[in-house]
Coordinates of C-alpha atoms in Angstrom, one line a residue:
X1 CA 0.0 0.0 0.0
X2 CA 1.5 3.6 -0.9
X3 CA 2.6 5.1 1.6
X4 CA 1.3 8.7 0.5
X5 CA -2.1 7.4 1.5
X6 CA -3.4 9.4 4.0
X7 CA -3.7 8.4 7.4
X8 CA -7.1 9.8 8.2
X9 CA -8.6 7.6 5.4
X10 CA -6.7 4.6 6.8
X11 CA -8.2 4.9 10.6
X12 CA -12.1 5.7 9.3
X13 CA -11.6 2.1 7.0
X14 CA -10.2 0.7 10.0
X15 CA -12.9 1.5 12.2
X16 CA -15.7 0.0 10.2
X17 CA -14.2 -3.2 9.1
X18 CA -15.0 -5.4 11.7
X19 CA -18.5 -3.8 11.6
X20 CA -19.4 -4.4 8.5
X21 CA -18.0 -7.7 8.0
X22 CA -19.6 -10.7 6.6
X23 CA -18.7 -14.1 5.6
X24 CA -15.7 -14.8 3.5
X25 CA -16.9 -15.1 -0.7
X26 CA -16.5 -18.9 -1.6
X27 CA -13.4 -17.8 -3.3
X28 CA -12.0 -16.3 0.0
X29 CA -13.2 -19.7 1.5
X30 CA -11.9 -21.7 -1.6
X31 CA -8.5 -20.0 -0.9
X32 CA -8.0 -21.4 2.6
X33 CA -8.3 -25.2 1.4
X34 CA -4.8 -26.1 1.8
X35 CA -1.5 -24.5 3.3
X36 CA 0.4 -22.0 1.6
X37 CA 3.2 -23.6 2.1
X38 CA 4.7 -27.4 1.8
X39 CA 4.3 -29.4 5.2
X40 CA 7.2 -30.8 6.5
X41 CA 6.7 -34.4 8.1
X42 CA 6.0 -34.7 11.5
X43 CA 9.6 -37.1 12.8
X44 CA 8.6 -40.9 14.7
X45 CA 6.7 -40.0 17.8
X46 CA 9.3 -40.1 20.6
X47 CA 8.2 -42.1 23.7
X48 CA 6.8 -40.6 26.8
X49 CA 9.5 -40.8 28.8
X50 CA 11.4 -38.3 25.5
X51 CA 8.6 -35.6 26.4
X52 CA 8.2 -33.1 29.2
X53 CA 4.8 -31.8 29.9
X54 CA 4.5 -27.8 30.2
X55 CA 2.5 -24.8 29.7
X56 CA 2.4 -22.7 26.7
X57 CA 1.1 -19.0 27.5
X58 CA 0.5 -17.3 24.0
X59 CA 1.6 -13.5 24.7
X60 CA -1.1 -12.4 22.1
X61 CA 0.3 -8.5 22.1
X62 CA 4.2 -9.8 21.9
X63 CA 4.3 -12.4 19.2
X64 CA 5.7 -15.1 21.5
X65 CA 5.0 -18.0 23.9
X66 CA 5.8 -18.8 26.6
X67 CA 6.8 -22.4 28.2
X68 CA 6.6 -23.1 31.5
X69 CA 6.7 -26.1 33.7
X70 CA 3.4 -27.4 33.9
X71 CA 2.8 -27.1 37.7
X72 CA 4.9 -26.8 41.1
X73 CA 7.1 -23.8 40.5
X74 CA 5.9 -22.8 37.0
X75 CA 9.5 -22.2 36.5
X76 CA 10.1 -20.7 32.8
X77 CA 11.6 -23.4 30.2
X78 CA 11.7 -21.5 27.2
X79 CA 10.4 -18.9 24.9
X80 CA 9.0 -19.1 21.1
X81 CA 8.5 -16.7 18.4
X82 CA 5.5 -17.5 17.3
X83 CA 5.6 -14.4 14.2
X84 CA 9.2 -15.1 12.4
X85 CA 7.5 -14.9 9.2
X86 CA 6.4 -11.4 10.3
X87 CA 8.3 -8.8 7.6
X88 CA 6.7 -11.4 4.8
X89 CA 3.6 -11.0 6.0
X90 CA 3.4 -7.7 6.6
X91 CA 4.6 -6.7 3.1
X92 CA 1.4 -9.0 1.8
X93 CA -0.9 -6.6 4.0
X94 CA 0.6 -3.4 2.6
X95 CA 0.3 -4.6 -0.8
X96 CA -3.6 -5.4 -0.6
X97 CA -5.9 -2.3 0.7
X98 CA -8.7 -4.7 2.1
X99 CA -6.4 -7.0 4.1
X100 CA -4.7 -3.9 5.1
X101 CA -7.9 -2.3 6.7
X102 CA -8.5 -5.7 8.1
X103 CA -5.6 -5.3 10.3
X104 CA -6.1 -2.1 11.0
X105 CA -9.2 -3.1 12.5
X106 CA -8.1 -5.9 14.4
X107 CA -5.9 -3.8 16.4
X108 CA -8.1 -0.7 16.8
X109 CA -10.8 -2.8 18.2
X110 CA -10.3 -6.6 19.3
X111 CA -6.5 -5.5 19.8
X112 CA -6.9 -2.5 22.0
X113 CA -4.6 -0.9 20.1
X114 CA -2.3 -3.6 19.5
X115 CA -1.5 -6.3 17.0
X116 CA -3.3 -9.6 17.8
X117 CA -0.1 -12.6 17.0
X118 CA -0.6 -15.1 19.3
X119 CA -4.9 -16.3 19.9
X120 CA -4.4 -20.2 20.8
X121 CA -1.7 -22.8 20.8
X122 CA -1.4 -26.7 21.7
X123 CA 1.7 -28.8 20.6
X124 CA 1.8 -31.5 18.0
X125 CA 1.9 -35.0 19.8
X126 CA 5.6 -35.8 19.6
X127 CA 6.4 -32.4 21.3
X128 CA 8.5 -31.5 18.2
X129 CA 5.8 -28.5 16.8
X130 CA 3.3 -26.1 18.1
X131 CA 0.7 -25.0 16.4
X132 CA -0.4 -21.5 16.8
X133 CA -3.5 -19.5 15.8
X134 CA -2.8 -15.9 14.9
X135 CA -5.5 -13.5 14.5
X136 CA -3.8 -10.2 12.7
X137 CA -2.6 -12.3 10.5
X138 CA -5.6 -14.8 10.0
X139 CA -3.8 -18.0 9.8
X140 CA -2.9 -20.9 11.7
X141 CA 0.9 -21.5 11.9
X142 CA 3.2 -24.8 12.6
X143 CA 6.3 -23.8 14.0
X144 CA 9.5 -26.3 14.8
X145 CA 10.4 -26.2 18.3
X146 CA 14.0 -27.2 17.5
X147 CA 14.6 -24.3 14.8
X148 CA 11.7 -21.9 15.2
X149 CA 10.9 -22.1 11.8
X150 CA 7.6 -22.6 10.2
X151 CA 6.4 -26.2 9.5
X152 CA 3.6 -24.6 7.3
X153 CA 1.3 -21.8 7.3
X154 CA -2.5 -22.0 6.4
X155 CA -4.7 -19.1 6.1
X156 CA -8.3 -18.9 7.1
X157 CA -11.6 -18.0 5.6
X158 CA -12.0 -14.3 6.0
X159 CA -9.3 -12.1 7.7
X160 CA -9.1 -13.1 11.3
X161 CA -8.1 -16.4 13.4
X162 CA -10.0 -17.1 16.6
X163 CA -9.8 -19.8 19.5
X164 CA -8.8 -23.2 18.6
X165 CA -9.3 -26.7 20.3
X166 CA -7.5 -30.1 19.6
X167 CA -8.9 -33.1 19.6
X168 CA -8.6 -35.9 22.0
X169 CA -6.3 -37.7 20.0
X170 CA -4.0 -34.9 19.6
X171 CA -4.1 -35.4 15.6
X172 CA -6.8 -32.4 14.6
X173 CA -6.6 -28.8 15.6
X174 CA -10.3 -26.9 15.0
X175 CA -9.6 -23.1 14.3
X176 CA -12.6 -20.1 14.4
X177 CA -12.3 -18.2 11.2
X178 CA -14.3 -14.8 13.2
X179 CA -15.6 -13.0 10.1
X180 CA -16.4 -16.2 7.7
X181 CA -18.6 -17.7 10.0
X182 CA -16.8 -21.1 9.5
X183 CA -14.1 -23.4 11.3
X184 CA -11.6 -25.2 9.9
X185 CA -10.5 -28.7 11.1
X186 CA -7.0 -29.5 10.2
X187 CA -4.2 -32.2 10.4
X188 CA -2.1 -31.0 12.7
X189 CA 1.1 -32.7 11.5
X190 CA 0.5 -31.5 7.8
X191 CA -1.7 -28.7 8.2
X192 CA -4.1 -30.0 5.9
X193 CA -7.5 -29.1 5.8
X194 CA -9.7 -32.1 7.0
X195 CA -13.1 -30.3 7.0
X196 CA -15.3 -27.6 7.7
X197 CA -18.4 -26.1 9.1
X198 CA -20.7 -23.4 9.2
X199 CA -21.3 -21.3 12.4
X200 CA -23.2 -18.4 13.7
X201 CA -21.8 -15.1 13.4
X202 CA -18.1 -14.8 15.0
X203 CA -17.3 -18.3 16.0
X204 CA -15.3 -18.3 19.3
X205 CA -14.7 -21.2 21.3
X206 CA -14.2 -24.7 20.5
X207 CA -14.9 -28.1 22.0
X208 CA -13.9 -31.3 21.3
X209 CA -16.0 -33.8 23.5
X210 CA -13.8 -36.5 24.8
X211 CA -14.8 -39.3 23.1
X212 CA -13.3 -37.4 20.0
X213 CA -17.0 -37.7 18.3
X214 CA -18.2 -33.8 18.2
X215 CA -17.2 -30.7 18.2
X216 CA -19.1 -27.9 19.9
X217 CA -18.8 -24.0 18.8
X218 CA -20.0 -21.1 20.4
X219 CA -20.2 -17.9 18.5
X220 CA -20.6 -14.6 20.1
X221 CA -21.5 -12.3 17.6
X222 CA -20.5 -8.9 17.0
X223 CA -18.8 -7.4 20.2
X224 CA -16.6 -4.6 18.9
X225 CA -20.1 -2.0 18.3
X226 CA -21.1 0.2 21.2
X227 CA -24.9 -1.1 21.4
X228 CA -24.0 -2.6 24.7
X229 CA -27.7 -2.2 26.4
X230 CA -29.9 -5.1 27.1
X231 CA -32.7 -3.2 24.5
X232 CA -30.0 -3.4 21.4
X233 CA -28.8 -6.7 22.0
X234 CA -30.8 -8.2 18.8
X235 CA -28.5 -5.8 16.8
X236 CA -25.5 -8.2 18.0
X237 CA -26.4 -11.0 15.1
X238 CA -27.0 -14.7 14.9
X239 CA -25.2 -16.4 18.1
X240 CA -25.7 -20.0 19.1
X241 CA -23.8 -23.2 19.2
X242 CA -23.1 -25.7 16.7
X243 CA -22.6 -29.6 17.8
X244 CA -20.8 -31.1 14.5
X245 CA -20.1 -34.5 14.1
X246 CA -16.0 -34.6 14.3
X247 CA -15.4 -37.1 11.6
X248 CA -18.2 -36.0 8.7
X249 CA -18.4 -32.4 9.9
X250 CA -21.7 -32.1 9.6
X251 CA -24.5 -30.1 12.1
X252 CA -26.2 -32.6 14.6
X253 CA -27.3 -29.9 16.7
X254 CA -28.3 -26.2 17.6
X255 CA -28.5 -25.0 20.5
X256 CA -29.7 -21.1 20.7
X257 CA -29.2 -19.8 24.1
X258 CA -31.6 -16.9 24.1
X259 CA -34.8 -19.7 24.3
X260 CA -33.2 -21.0 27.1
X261 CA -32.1 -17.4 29.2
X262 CA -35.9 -16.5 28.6
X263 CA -37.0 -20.0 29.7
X264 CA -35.0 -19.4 33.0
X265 CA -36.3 -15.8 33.4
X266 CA -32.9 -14.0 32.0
X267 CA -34.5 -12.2 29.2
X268 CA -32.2 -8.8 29.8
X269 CA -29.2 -11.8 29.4
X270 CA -27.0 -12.0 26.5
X271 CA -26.7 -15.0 24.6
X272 CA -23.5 -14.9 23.8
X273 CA -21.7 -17.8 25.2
X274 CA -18.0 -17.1 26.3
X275 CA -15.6 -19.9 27.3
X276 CA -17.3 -23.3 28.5
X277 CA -16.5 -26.3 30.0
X278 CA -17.7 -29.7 30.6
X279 CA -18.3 -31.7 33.9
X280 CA -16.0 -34.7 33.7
X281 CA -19.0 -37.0 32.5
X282 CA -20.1 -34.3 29.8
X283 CA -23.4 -33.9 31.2
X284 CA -23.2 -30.2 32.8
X285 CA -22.2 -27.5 30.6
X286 CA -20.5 -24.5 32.1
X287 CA -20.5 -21.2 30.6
X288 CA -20.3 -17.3 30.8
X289 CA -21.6 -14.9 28.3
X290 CA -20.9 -11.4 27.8
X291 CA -21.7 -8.4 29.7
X292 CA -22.4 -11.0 33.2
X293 CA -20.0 -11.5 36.2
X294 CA -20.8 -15.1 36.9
X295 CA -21.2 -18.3 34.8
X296 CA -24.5 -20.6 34.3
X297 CA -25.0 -24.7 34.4
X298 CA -26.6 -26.3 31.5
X299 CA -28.0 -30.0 31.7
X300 CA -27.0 -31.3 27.9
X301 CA -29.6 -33.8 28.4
X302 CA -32.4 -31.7 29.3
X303 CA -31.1 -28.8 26.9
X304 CA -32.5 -26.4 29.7
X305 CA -30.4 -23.8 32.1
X306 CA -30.2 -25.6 36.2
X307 CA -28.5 -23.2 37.7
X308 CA -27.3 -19.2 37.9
X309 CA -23.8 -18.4 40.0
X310 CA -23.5 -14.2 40.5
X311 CA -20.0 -13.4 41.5
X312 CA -19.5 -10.4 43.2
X313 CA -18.7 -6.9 41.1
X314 CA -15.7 -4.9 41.7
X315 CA -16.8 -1.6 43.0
X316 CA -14.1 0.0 41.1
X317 CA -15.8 -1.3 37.8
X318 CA -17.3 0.8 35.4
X319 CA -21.0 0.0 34.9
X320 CA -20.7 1.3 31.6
X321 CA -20.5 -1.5 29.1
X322 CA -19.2 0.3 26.4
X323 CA -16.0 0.2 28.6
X324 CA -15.3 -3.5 29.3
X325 CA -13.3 -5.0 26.5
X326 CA -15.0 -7.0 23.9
X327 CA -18.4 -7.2 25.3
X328 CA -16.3 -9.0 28.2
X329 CA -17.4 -8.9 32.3
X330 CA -15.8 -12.4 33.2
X331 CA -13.9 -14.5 30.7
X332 CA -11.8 -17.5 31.6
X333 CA -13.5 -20.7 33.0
X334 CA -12.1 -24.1 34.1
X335 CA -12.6 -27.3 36.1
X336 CA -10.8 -29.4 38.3
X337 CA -10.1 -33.1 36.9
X338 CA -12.6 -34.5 40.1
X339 CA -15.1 -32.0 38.5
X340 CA -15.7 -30.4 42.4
X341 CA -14.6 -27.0 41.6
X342 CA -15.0 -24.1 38.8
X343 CA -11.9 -21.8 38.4
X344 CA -13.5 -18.5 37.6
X345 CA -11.3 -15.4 35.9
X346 CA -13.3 -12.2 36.5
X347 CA -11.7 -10.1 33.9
X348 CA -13.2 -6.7 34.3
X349 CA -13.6 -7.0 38.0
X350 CA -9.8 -7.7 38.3
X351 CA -9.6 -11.1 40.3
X352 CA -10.1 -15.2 40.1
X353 CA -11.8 -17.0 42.2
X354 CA -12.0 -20.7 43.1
X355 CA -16.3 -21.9 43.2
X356 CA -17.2 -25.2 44.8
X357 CA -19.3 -26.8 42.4
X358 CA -22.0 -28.6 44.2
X359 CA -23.0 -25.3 46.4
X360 CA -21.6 -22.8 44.1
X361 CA -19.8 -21.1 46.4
X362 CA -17.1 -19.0 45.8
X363 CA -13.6 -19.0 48.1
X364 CA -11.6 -15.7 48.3
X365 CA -11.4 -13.3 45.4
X366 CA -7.9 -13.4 44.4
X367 CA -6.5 -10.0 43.3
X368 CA -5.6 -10.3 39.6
X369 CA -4.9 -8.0 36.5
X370 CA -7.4 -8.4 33.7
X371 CA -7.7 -11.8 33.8
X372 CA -7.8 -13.4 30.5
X373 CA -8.0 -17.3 30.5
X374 CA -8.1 -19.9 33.2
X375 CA -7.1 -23.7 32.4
X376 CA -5.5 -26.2 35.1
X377 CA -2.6 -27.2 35.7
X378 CA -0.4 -30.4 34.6
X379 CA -0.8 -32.1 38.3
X380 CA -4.8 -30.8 38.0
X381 CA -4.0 -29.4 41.8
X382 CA -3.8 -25.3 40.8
X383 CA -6.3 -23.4 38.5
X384 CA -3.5 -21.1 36.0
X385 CA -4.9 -17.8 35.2
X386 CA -3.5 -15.2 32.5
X387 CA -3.3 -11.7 34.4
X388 CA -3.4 -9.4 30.7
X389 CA -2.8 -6.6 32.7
X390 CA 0.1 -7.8 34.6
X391 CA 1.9 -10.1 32.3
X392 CA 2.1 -12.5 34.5
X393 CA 0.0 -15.9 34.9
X394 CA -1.1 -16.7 38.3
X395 CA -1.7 -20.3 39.8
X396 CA -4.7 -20.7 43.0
X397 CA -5.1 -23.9 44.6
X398 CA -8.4 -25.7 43.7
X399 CA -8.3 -26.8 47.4
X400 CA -7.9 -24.0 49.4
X401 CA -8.9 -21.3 46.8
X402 CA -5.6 -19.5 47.7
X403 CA -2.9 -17.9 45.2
X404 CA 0.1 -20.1 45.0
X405 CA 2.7 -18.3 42.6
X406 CA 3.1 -15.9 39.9
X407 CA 5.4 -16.0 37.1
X408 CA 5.7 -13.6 34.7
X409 CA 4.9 -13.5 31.0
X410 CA 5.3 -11.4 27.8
X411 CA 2.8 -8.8 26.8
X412 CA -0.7 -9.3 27.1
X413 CA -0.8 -13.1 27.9
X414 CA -4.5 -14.6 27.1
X415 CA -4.3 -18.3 26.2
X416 CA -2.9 -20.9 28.6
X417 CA -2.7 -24.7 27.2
X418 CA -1.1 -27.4 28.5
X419 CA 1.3 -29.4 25.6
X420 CA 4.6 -31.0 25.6
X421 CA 8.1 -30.4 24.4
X422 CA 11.2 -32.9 23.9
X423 CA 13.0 -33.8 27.7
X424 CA 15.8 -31.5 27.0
X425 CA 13.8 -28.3 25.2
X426 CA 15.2 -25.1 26.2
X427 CA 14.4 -23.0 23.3
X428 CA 14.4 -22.8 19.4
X429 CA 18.7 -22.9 18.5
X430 CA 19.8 -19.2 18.5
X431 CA 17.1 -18.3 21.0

């Protein structure tokens, strides 16, 4: 793109992009079929005892990850650039306007300001790769832990990469393509597209079920426009969640929300569902949706709403909703491998909090920065939450609902996943 072009121009593009947008064209969608680039082969699996469990903490704002042990200290092992393709695709943005205003969008709104490089993550099986979603640039990456060099690149439908989940297997990685209403499955060895499926609008968060059989997706709609009040919230678009069968790809299931909140009384609710997770034996669903400090149980075989949990609100919290990021109050939601206690990251109301899950009630509200994500760590004894605002993840006992450690991070850590390296991984050579 010319430089000469002015930058007033640029910013009022930027600003309605994410707006505006709409599904990818079936050429857009056509596009994103295969990897731009060839796969290399995943080497023999190593055994177990070759493979170190840790954590990966995507620093979405830095372009890296971190890896840390996977509980007890959380001591750091290493670090991964996760963008060292960036000057080649940056020069592709600049060259084409639309992807260009894209990206401008991305960081003046989902971004804060910043570049989005570093969404999800989980490592390949042998601990060799790990596979990264990257939302400025709207692909899904495979990068050699041994070199720190790409595997292979694939780019989504549309112009931004969401969450991701892998399955149980650890073969497939499912990726949210956010303005084509679609997510990709894909080999996670080759990078391969497998299959795909329609969504409603924004997909976020994805769910393998155990057994490997479906997937579930929750999209949240548009949560970058300032129509925040309950009366607007119809203007927010088509947001439900999409049960796929995993190995055809094709829609066993809809399940819209908004029935359901009015069913239980929560018409003034959104029905945007946020991060989820299952009870051990997949019959309670957990979730949070935007704009509400608390979480809410679903019976999967009922398909009705049991239960409500309201978490207290930080007094210091705006009760303007325009203000809280993406449509956000508390995002971040785990469970204990027992399936006895919820790990709870309040994001706006700056703390985590442990909930026992039979009475739903909370333990102490542990001071925290923004908190982005909550998953559990390797030993299942410590909920791991990603302090945004700190740069620092913080671990809390699931027992005692108390704060263990904090370690920190790069900028703007969201995603926390647990994955494996090789035994003696220290970093990429040259790192």
């Amino acid at each position: 793109m010319p430089a000469s072009r002015t930058r007033h121009l640029r910013s009022v593009a930027a600003a309605l992009a994410l707006t505006v947008a709409g599904p990818a064209t079936a050429a857009s969608a056509a596009s994103a079929a295969s990897p731009t680039a060839s796969p290399t082969a995943s080497p023999t699996a190593s055994g177990a005892s070759d493979l170190r469990e840790v954590l990966f903490v995507g620093n979405n704002w830095d372009g890296t990850a971190d890896v840390l042990k996977s509980s007890g200290d959380f001591a750091k092992v290493g670090r991964v650039d996760v963008v060292p393709d960036k000057d080649q695709r940056m020069a592709e943005i600049d060259a084409d306007p639309v992807k260009w205003i894209y990206f401008m969008a991305i960081r003046n709104s989902v971004g804060e300001g910043h570049d989005q490089f570093a969404d999800d993550m989980y490592s390949t099986p042998d601990g060799r790769s790990v596979v990264v979603s990257r939302p400025s640039f709207a692909d899904v990456v495979s990068i050699d832990l041994a070199t720190g060099k790409l595997n292979w690149r694939f780019p989504v439908a549309g112009y931004r990469a969401d969450h991701m989940a892998v399955s149980p297997d650890g073969t497939r990685v499912a990726v949210s393509a956010s303005t084509a209403n679609t997510v990709h499955v894909l080999d996670i060895d080759s990078g391969r597209q497998l299959g795909s499926f329609a969504t409603g609008d924004k997909p976020h968060e994805n769910i393998f079920t155990k057994d490997g059989k479906y997937i579930w997706n929750m999209s949240i709609g548009d949560v970058n426009t300032a129509l925040d009040d309950p009366v607007w919230d119809w203007t927010k678009g088509d947001r439900h969640i999409t049960v796929v069968d995993a190995t055809t790809y094709k829609q066993v299931k809809v399940i819209d929300m908004r029935q359901r909140l009015d069913a239980f009384g929560l018409k003034d609710f959104s029905d945007a569902v946020r991060p989820a997770v299952f009870s051990p034996d997949e019959s309670k669903l957990y979730f949070q949706v935007s704009f509400f400090n608390g979480f809410l149980e679903y019976d999967v075989a009922s398909d009705r709403i049991t239960r409500l949990k309201t978490l207290p609100k930080n007094p210091a919290t705006s009760e303007d909703r325009t203000t809280w990021v993406n449509d956000s109050r508390h995002h971040g939601l785990s469970m204990n491998p027992d399936g006895t206690r919820l790990c709870v990251a309040g994001t706006m109301d700056d703390y985590a909090t442990v909930v026992d899950r039979a009475s739903l009630q909370e333990g102490p509200l542990i001071p925290a920065s923004k908190p982005y994500w909550a998953t559990v760590s390797g030993d299942g004894k410590d909920c791991v939450v990603s302090e945004s605002g700190a740069d620092q993840i913080t671990a809390i006992d699931f027992a005692t609902g108390r704060k263990v450690t904090s370690i920190p991070v790069g900028d703007h850590p969201q995603r926390v996943r647990l994955g494996h390296v090789q035994a003696d991984w220290t970093g990429p050579s040259g790192s």
